[in-house]
Short mmCIF file of C-alpha atoms in Angstrom, two decimals:
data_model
loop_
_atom_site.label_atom_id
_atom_site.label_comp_id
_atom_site.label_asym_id
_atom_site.label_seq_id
_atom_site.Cartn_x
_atom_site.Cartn_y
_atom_site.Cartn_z
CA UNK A 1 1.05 3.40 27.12
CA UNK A 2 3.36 4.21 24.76
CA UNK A 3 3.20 4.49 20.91
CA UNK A 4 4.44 1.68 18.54
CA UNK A 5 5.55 2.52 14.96
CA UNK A 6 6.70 0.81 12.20
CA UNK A 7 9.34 2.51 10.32
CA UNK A 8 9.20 1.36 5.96
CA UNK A 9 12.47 2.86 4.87
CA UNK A 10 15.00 1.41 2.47
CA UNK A 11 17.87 3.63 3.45
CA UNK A 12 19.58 2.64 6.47
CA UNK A 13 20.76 5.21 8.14
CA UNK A 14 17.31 7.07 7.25
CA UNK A 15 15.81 4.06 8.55
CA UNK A 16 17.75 4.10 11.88
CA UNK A 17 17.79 7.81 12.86
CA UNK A 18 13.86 8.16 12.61
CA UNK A 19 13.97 4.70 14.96
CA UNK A 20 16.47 6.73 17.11
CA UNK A 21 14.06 9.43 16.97
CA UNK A 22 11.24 7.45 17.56
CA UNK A 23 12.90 6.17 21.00
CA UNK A 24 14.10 9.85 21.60
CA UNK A 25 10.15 10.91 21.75
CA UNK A 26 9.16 8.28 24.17
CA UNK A 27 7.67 5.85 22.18
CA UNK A 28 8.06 2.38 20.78
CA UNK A 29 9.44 0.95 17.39
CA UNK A 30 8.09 -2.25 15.54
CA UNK A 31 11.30 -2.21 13.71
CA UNK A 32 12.45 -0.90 10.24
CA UNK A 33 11.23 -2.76 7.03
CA UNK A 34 12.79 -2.50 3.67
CA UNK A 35 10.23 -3.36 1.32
CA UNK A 36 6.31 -5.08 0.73
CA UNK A 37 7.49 -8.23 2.23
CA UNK A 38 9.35 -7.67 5.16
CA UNK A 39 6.74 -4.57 6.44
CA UNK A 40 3.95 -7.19 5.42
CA UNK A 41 5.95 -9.53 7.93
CA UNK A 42 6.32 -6.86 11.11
CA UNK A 43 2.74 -5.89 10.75
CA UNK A 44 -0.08 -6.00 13.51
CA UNK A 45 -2.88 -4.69 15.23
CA UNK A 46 -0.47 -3.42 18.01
CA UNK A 47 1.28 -0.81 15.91
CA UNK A 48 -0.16 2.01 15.84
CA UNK A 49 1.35 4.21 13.53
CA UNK A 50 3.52 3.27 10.34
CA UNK A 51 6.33 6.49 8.52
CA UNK A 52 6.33 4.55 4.91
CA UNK A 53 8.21 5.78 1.83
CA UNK A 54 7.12 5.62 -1.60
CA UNK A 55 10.62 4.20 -3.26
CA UNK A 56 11.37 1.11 -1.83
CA UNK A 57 13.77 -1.90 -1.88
CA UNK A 58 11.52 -3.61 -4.23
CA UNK A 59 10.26 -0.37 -6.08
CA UNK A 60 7.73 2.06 -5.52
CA UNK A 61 5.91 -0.17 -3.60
CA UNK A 62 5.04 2.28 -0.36
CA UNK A 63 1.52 3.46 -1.43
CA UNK A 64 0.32 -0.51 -1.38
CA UNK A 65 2.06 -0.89 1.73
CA UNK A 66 0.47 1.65 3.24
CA UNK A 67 -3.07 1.00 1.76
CA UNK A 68 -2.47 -2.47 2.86
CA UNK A 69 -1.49 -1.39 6.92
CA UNK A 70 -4.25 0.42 7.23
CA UNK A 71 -6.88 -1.66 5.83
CA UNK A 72 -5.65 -5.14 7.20
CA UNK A 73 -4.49 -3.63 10.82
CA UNK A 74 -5.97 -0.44 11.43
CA UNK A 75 -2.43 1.78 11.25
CA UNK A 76 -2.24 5.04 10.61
CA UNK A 77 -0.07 5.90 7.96
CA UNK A 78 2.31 8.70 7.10
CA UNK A 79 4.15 8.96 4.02
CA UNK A 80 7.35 10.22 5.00
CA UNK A 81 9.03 10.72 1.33
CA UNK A 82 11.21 12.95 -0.86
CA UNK A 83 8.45 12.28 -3.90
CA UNK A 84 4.85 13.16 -2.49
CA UNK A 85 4.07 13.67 -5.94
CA UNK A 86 4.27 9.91 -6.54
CA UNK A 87 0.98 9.93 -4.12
CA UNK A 88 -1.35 11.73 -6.20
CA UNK A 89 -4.51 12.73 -4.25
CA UNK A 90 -3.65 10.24 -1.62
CA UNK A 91 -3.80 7.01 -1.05
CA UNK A 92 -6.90 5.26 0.28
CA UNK A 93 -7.21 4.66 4.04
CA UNK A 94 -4.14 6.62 5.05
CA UNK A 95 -3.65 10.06 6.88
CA UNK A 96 -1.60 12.38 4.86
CA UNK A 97 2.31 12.59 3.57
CA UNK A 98 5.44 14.71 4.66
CA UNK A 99 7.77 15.58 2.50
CA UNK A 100 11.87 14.62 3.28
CA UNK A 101 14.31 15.68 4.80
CA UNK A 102 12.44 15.62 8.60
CA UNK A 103 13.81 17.00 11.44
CA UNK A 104 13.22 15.87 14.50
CA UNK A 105 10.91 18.84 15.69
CA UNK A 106 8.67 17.92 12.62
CA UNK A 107 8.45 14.62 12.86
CA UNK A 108 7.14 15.22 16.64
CA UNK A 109 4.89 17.62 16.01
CA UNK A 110 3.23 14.91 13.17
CA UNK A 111 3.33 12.26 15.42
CA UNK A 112 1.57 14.41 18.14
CA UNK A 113 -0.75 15.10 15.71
CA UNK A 114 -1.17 11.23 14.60
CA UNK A 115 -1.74 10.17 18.24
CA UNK A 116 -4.05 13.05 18.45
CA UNK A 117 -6.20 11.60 15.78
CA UNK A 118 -6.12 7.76 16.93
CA UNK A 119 -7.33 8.78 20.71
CA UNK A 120 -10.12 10.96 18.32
CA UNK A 121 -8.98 14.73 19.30
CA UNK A 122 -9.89 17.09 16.99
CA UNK A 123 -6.57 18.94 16.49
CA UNK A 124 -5.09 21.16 13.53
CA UNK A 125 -2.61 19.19 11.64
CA UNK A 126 1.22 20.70 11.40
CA UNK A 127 1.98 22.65 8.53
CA UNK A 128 4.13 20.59 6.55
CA UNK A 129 1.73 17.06 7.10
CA UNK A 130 -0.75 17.39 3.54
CA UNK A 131 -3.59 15.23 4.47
CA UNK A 132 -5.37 13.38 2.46
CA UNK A 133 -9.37 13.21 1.91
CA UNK A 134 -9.84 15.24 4.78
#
């Protein structure tokens, strides 16, 4: 069964490469949401993964959205941002944050590492994922 991720990106053509990339690696997207609301809106308990950035359409609303995903549906969250400072230690309930830009052998190696986690594999994380309260 494939994996379904939610993409929370506010920059289009961010937003639709990593959905081209996410089709590219096999798996499934949830669509692309542009702020609180509309990623609020796509959410469920059948995505399994969410890439969220901190700067949004309606501010610097990513670290509630991802706090938020994973508490209410159980999705792992990745921070996929060009300000992981904005983070601080982490936020609660989420996996970790990787700093922009991504290429596509990144990103695959982080989502390989994501699914890893959900299916309970004890696997080293890549080297540019920073986890948090691990």
């Amino acid at each position: 069964m494939p994996t379904t991720i939610l993409i929370v990106e506010d920059e289009f053509l961010i937003a639709v490469e990593m959905e081209a990339v996410v089709h590219d690696l096999g798996h499934e997207s949830a669509g692309i949401a542009d702020d609180m609301e509309s990623a609020l809106a796509k959410a469920s308990e059948a995505i399994d993964v969410a890439l969220v950035d901190v700067n949004l359409a309606d501010g610097a609303t990513g670290p509630r959205i991802g706090e938020k995903l994973a508490a209410a549906f159980g999705i792992e969250v990745i921070f996929v941002t060009a300000n992981p400072a904005q983070l601080g230690e982490g936020v609660s309930g989420t996996l970790g944050a990787l700093e922009k830009p991504v290429d596509l052998s990144i990103l695959k190696q982080v989502l390989d590492y994501v699914i890893a986690v959900r299916k309970g594999e004890k696997i080293d994380p890549p080297a540019r994922l920073r986890l948090f309260f691990n």
